[in-house]
Coordinates of C-alpha atoms in Angstrom, one line a residue:
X853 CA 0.0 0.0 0.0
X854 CA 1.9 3.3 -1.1
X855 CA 1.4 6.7 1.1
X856 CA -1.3 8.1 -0.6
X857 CA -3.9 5.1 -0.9
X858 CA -2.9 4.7 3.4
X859 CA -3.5 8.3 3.7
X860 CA -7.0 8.3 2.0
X861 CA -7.7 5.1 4.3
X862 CA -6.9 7.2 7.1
X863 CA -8.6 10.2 6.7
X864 CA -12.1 8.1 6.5
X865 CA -11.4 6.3 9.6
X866 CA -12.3 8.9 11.8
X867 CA -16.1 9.6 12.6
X868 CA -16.1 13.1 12.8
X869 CA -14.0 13.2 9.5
X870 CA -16.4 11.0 7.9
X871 CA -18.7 14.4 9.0
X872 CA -17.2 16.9 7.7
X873 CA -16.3 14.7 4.7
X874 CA -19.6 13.7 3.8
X875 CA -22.7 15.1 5.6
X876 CA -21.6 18.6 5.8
X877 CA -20.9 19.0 1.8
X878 CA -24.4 17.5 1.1
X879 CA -26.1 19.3 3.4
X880 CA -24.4 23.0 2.1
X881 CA -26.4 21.9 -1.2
X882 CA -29.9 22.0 0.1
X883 CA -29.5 26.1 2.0
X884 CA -31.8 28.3 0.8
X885 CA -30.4 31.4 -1.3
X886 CA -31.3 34.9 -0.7
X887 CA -32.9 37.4 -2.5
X888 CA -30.4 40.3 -1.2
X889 CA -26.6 39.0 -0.1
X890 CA -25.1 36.7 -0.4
X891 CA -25.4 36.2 -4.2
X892 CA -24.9 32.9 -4.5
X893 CA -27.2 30.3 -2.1
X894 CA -26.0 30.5 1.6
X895 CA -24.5 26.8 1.5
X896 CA -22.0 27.9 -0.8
X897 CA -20.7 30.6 0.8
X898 CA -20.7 28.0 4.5
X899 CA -19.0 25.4 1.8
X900 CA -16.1 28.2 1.8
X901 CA -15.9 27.8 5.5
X902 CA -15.9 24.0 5.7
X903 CA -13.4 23.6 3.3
X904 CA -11.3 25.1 6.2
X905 CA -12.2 23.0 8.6
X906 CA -11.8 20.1 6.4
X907 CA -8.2 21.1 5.5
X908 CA -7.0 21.0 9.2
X909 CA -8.6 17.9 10.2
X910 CA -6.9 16.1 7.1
X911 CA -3.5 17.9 8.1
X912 CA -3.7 17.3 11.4
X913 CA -3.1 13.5 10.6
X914 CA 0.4 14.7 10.1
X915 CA 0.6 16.3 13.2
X916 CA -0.2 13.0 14.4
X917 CA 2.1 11.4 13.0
X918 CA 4.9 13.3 14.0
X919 CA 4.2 13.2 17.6
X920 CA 4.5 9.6 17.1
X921 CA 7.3 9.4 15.9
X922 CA 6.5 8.7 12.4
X923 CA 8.4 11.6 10.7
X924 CA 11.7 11.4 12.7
X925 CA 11.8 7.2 11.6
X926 CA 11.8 8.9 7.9
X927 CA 14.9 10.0 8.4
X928 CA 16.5 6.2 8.3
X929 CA 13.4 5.2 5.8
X930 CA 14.2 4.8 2.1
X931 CA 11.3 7.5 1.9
X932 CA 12.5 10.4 2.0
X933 CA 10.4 13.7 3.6
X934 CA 9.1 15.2 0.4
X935 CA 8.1 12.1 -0.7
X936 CA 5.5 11.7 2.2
X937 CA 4.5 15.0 2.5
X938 CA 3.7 15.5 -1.3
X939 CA 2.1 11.4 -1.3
X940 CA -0.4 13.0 2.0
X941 CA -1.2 16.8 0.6
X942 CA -2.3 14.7 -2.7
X943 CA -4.2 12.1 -0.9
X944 CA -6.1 15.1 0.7
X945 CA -6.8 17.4 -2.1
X946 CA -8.3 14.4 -3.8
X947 CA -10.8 14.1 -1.3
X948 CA -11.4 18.2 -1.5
X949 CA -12.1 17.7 -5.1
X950 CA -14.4 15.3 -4.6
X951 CA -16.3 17.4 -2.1
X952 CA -16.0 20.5 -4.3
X953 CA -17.5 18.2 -7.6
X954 CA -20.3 16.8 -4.9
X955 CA -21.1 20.4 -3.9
X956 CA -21.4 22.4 -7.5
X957 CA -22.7 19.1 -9.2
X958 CA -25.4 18.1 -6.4
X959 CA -26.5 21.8 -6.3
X960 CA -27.1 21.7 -10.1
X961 CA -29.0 18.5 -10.3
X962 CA -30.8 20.0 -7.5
X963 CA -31.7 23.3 -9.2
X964 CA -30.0 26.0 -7.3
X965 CA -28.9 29.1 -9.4
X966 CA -24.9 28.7 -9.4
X967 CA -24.6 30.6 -12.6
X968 CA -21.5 29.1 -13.7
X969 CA -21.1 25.9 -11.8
X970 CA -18.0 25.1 -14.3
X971 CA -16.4 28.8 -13.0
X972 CA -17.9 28.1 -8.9
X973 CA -15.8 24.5 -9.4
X974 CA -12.3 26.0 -10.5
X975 CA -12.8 28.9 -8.1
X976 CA -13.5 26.1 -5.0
X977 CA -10.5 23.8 -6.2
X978 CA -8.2 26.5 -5.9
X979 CA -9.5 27.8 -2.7
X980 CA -8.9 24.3 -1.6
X981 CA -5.7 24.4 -2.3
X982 CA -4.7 27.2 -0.5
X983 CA -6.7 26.2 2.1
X984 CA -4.8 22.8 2.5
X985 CA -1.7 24.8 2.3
X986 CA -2.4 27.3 5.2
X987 CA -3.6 24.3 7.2
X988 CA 0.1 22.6 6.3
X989 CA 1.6 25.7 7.9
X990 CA -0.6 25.7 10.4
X991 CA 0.2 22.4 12.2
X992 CA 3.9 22.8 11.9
X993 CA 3.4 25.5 14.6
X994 CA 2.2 23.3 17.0
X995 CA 2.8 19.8 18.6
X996 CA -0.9 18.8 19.8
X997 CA -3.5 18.3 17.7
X998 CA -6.1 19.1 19.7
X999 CA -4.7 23.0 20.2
X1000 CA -4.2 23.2 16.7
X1001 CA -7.5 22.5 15.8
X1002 CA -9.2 24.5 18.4
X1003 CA -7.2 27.4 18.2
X1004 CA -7.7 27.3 14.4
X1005 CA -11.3 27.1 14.7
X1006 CA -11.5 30.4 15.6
X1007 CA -9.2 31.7 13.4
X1008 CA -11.4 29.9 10.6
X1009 CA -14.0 32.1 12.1
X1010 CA -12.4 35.5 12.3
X1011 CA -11.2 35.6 8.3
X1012 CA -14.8 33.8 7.3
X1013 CA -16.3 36.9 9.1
X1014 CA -13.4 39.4 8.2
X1015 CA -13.6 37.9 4.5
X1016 CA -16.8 38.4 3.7
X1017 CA -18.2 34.7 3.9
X1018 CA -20.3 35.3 6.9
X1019 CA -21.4 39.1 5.9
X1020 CA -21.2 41.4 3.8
X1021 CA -17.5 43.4 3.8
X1022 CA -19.6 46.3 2.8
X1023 CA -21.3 46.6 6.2
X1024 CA -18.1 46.5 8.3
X1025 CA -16.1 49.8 9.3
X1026 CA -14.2 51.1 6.6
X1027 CA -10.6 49.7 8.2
X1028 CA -12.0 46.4 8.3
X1029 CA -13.0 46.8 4.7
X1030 CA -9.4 47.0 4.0
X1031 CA -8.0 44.7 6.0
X1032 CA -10.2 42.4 4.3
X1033 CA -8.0 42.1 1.5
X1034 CA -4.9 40.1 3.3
X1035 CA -7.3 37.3 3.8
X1036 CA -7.4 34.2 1.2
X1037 CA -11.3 34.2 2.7
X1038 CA -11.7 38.0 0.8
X1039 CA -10.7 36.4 -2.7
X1040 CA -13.1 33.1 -2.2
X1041 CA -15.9 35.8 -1.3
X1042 CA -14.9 38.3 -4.3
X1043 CA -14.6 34.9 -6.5
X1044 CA -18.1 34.0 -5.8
X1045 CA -19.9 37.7 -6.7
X1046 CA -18.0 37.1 -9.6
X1047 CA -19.5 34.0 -10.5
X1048 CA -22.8 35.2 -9.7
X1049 CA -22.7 38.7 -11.2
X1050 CA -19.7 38.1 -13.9
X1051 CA -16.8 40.4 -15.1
X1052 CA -13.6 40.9 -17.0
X1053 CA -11.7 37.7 -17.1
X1054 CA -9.1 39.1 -16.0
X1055 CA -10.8 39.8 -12.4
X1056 CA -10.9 36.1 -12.0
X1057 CA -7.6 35.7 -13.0
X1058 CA -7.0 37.8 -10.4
X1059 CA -8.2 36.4 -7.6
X1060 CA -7.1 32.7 -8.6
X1061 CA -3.5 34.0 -9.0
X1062 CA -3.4 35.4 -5.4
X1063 CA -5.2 32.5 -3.5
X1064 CA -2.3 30.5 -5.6
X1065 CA -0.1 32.7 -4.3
X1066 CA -1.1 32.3 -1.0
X1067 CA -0.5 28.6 -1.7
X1068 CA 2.9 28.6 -2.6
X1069 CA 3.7 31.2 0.6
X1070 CA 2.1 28.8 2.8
X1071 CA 3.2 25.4 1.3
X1072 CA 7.3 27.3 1.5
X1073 CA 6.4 27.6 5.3
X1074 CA 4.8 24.4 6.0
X1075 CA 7.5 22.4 3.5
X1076 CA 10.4 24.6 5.6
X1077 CA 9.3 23.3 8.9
X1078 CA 9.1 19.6 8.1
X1079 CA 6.7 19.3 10.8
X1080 CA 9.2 18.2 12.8

């Protein structure tokens, strides 16, 4: 069994993953939209979020492993670091693109108004990356798992809020309306009115250059600390 077919075993073995991997995404599909904000149907917008909190329960397996030991025996393994790390971030984005395809594609057969569910799908897949990215750096600042995933909990709900996922930016004082801007959250919630209200292509080409941006920053910082 390589590294990435364990790692997708893994990641399904734990009941409140199989929650957030499975009940949550379907459930986003069937929130009611508005006729005001946000454009797109409020499950969407929540699907933002859980992508998240997906992304650091998947990395967190990592953090698991290193407190067992696992990474340091890598160092006398004929694996070498890279190796596992790029065999576990793929294992887990395949299961985010699965989640993003069960959310766009269940909410079209369902008959929400996603305007351009080919444009909401590209737009989720590279938030996920980033996402997955940020919650690789994330754990390499800690050494429990529980911490991590508490203290990024909030987080998650700061930048959704600060972002524009949770309200609309345009409500908030005008220093929060730029601060906005710094957060990967901001571009997912820009990405979506764009989807929904459409643009100059080069608006969305935009926005998915700096969440990829954000990936690479993230992936350097996570990738640096080895998570050990």
């Amino acid at each position: 069994m390589t590294i990435f077919q364990f790692a997708l075993k893994r990641s399904f073995r734990n009941k409140t993953n199989l929650l957030f991997l499975t009940l949550f995404p379907v459930g986003a599909i069937f929130l009611p939209a508005s006729e005001i904000w946000p454009f797109l149907p409020f499950g969407y917008h929540y699907f933002g979020v859980l992508i998240l909190f997906v992304s650091i329960r998947l990395a967190s397996i990592m953090l698991e492993d290193r407190v067992k030991g696992v990474v340091k025996r890598l160092a006398v393994a004929p694996i070498s670091h890279l190796h596992y790390l790029w065999q576990n971030l793929l294992a887990y984005m395949v299961i985010l693109l699965f989640q993003c395809a069960l959310a766009v594609g269940g909410g079209v057969l369902y008959g929400q108004e996603l305007y351009s569910p080919f444009a909401l799908f590209c737009l989720f897949v590279t938030f996920s990356l980033t996402s997955l990215a940020l919650a690789l750096a994330w754990i390499s600042l800690f050494r429990n798992k529980e911490t991590s995933f508490l203290v990024f909990m909030s987080i998650v709900v700061l930048i959704a809020l600060l972002g524009g996922l949770i309200m609309p930016i345009e409500m908030m004082p005008a220093v929060f309306e730029r601060l906005a801007v710094i957060f990967p959250t901001y571009w997912l919630s820009s990405g979506m009115k764009w989807v929904a209200l459409g643009g100059q292509t080069t608006d969305i080409l935009l926005i998915h250059g700096m969440l990829l941006l954000y990936t690479v920053c993230f992936l350097i910082i996570g990738s640096i600390r080895k998570i050990a």
